[in-house]
Structure formats: C-alpha cells, structure tokens
Amino acid sequence: MMNSRSLLKHISTQAAIVGAGPAGLVLALLLQKEGIDCVVVERQSRAYVESRARAGLIEHQIVELLRKHGFSEGMDLNGVPHTTCEFRHGGRRYMIPYGDHVHASHFVYPQQFIVQDLLQLFISRGGIVFFSHPAVKIEGLESDRAVITCTSSENSVLKVECDFIAGCDGFQGLCRSSIPSTDTKIFSKQYGIGWLAILAEVPSSTKKLVYALHKSGFAGQMPRTSQITRYYLECPPNDQLSNWSDDRIWSELGKRLAVDGDENLIQGPIVEKRVLNMRSVVMEPMQYKRLFLAGDAAHIITPVGAKGMNLAISDADVLANALIHYFRSGDEVLLREYSHVCLPRVWKTQEFSDWMIRLIHSNADSDQNKDKDFSDRLRQVRLERLQQTDTYAKLFAESYVGLKQ
Ligand code: FAD
Ligand code: PHB
C-alpha cells in the first residue's frame, strides 16, 4: 500500500531489504517466488550497481542453488566452468585439477552480470527496488513493526514499515551499525597485507586461475571474460595508487607471473585499480530482534579464496527459508536459528581463507621475526602435497570449489 503526499512516501511490506547486492537480490527473488511481499531499497543508482565489478568466481553449491531456483540463465549461457588452477613458485608450475578430486566445478561469471541478471528477473516479475534511496534511519526493532527511513536525491523521504528488515547493505552499510554493541561480538583479523586489484581490458595469457608466489610478493591472474582479466599484486595494505603507474603494474606482473622465461602477458588498457586491505571480520550473532544481517553486512572475508559473494548468497538462502517458514506458519524457530545455521559455514570459510593466505604470502604471520625463507620452504611443501597427496588435495578441493558440507 502506498500513500503519496508531497515529499513523504509511506510503504508497508512484510520484508524490507536494504541493499541490492548479491545477498539482497537473491533474498528478494526467493521471497518473491513464494509470494512474500518485499521491497528493496538501494543507496546507489541502477546503472552504478549493475556496473560495479567485484567478484568473479562462483562456488559449485552456489551454482547449484542459482540453477535450482531458475536464476542461472545468464551464468549458464555466458559463464565459464573451471576445474583446474595453477600455482607458480620457484620457477615451477603446480597444476591442481581440483574439480577431478570432488567431481565439481567453479564458474567464472562476473558479479556485475549476476547483479544485472537478478535485478532484471526481480523487476520483470513485478518486484520493487528503490534505487538512489539510502537508508538513513532504522527504528522499531524492539516493537511489532520496524521502520526504515530513506532519503532520495529529489529531497523526498521514503518510510518503509515492515515485519522484518534484511540488512544486506554491505560492510559500510547502516544495518550492522544499528545493532547495539552490547548485543554483539565482533571478531576481526588484519593480515598486514594489501592487494592492488586491477581490471584490464585484455584476454588473459592462460584460461586458468593463476596464483604466483614470488619473492617480490604474490601476483594473481584471474580471467573474467574473453576480453577482461582481473590481476592482483601484493602490496603494503596502505599503499597509494599513485605509486602504481600502468607501466609499473605491467612490469611487476610480468616479473612475478613469469615461470620459465618471460610471461607472455597481453598488455592493454587498465580500467580500474584499487588497494584492498586483507582483513576479515565476523559479527556474532547475525541478528538482532527484527533485523537480520546477510552477506558483507555480517562478515567480510579477504578476497584470497574468492568467497565473499558466495557466503552472501548462502546467507540469503538461509534467511529466505526462515522468513518463508515464518510467514507460512507463524513459527519463529528458523528465524531464531538463523545465526546458528550461517555461522559454522562462515567460520569454515574463514579458516580456509586463512590457510590460503599463508599459502600464497610469505609474510602472513603476525610473528615479528618473520623468516621469509622458512615460510617459503613451507609453501613449497604445501604445493607439493597438493600435487602428490590425494587426501590433502581433496580437502583443498572441497573448500576451494565450495561443496555443501
Ligand atoms: P554488496 O555487494 O556490498 O551489496 C550491498 C549493497 O548495499 C550495495 O549495493 C550498496 O550500495 C547498498 N547499500 C549500502 N549502504 C546502504 C544504505 N544505507 N541504504 C541502502 N543501500 C545501501 N567474492 C567472491 O565470492 N568471489 C570473488 O571472486 C570475489 N572477488 C572480489 C574482488 C574484489 C576486488 C572485491 C572488492 C570483492 C570481491 N569479492 C569476491 C567479495 C564480494 O564482492 C562481496 O563479498 C559481495 O559483493 C557481498 O555481497 P553483499 O550483497 O553482501 O554486499
Ligand atoms: C577473482 O576472480 O577475483 C578471484 C579468483 C580466485 C581467487 C581470488 C580472487 O582466489
């Protein structure tokens, strides 16, 4: 129901979703499919969210989830399945056919395409998204109905009254900060490592995901589409972009990715660069009264294992089931269990990411007496075991490809 006065709009719905990222949109579609009334409010414009290039690797179980619900058309048409990755270290290549160990595959399909597909589906089925409407206030979490206040660029105010709020607004969003600090515990870890994340309009030199462990630091080559490649270069966490000219980037990538002689890198326009700080944060519990956090709003994870978007979609699935159950039966049991269901997976994934950080960086320990040569030997043994020991490789493959555990 919508009352429109001059500058104030008032809406009433069952579930209000803050944020049109992967978590918010998967949740919106799952609720919509079951006839649960919901709206999405989003701070940015549609054009902005549809072009925000971030993740690219979709886990096996998320691929299955998107397929099960009929959200995978674009991914099935344009995504690329991956079953082998390559590590480079000490002049050697280590091919890891992880897909063979677990009979499963990853999909490479850029996050902005997933967001485009999900938005298009939700809106074409009658779903409402208020773009350019940042949520600025949350009230009534302890009462029968909660209210979100959003502003808009036209100076109007939107009030959304609802039974439940899904906080899918990312790590910098309003929702996580609306939970009293006395009711949550925050776990966090800083690794003291940065990645310069680069997007280049070039095909990658190989179709595989490449992790190069070099004396000068890690370098990654992650294909996105036939014409776009994401590169990563390890750097200090507070490094300045002004230190990274395009020439320096290509020269550093060439050096760190080289194995036997020069890396055959195809150079071209660099269209985006930013410094990412390797850190992880988990909030427990992920809910407070009528507010449920999903995805980056509840936890962030370093990009090392490519897990953030996958965790976000997995939370959305759990939350959708809990809300659907409640609206069908009036039974709150799954809502009460929400955090307990999500957190074990979040922590298993954090553990994997922590292991992988140590595998691909020689200075990931907080130990002040870092001995890079010692770490380097350990990294070599880990890579050899990944190639030679089936059980070790299988354990890696299960976590890396993302099997339901
Ligand atoms: P977001 O995608 O951040 O969406 C939150 C939305 O909420 C945004 O649209 C935001 O505009 C909106 N919002 C914020 N505040 C408000 C407000 N007050 N009111 C209304 N709306 C608001 N993950 C992977 O799984 N695989 C990868 O390969 C991978 N690679 C990455 C590479 C890079 C360079 C980066 C930066 C991240 C990568 N990630 C990866 C992480 C992944 O992108 C995030 O974990 C994922 O976007 C989280 O989804 P989300 O829906 O929780 O949050
Ligand atoms: C990415 O595609 O950005 C990516 C892929 C694999 C990783 C990390 C990042 O391990």
PDB file of C-alpha atoms in Angstrom, residues 7 21 49 79 107 169 180 262-263 273 279 286 311 321 339 360:
ATOM      1  CA  LEU A   7       7.506  14.789  -0.094  1.00  0.00           C
ATOM      2  CA  GLY A  21      23.879  -6.572  -3.984  1.00  0.00           C
ATOM      3  CA  VAL A  49      25.149  -1.335  -9.098  1.00  0.00           C
ATOM      4  CA  GLY A  79      29.826 -18.207 -17.559  1.00  0.00           C
ATOM      5  CA  PHE A 107      32.022 -20.909 -12.564  1.00  0.00           C
ATOM      6  CA  ASP A 169      23.847  -3.402   2.775  1.00  0.00           C
ATOM      7  CA  PRO A 180      23.699  -2.195  19.918  1.00  0.00           C
ATOM      8  CA  ASP A 262      59.116 -14.271 -19.689  1.00  0.00           C
ATOM      9  CA  GLU A 263      55.389 -14.431 -19.011  1.00  0.00           C
ATOM     10  CA  LYS A 273      42.762  -0.170  -9.845  1.00  0.00           C
ATOM     11  CA  ARG A 279      41.216  -8.344   6.682  1.00  0.00           C
ATOM     12  CA  MET A 286      23.996 -12.003  12.770  1.00  0.00           C
ATOM     13  CA  LEU A 311      28.832 -16.501   1.524  1.00  0.00           C
ATOM     14  CA  ASN A 321      13.920 -20.202   4.160  1.00  0.00           C
ATOM     15  CA  SER A 339      22.838 -17.186  13.005  1.00  0.00           C
ATOM     16  CA  ILE A 360      50.275 -17.579  -1.149  1.00  0.00           C
TER      17      ILE A 360
END
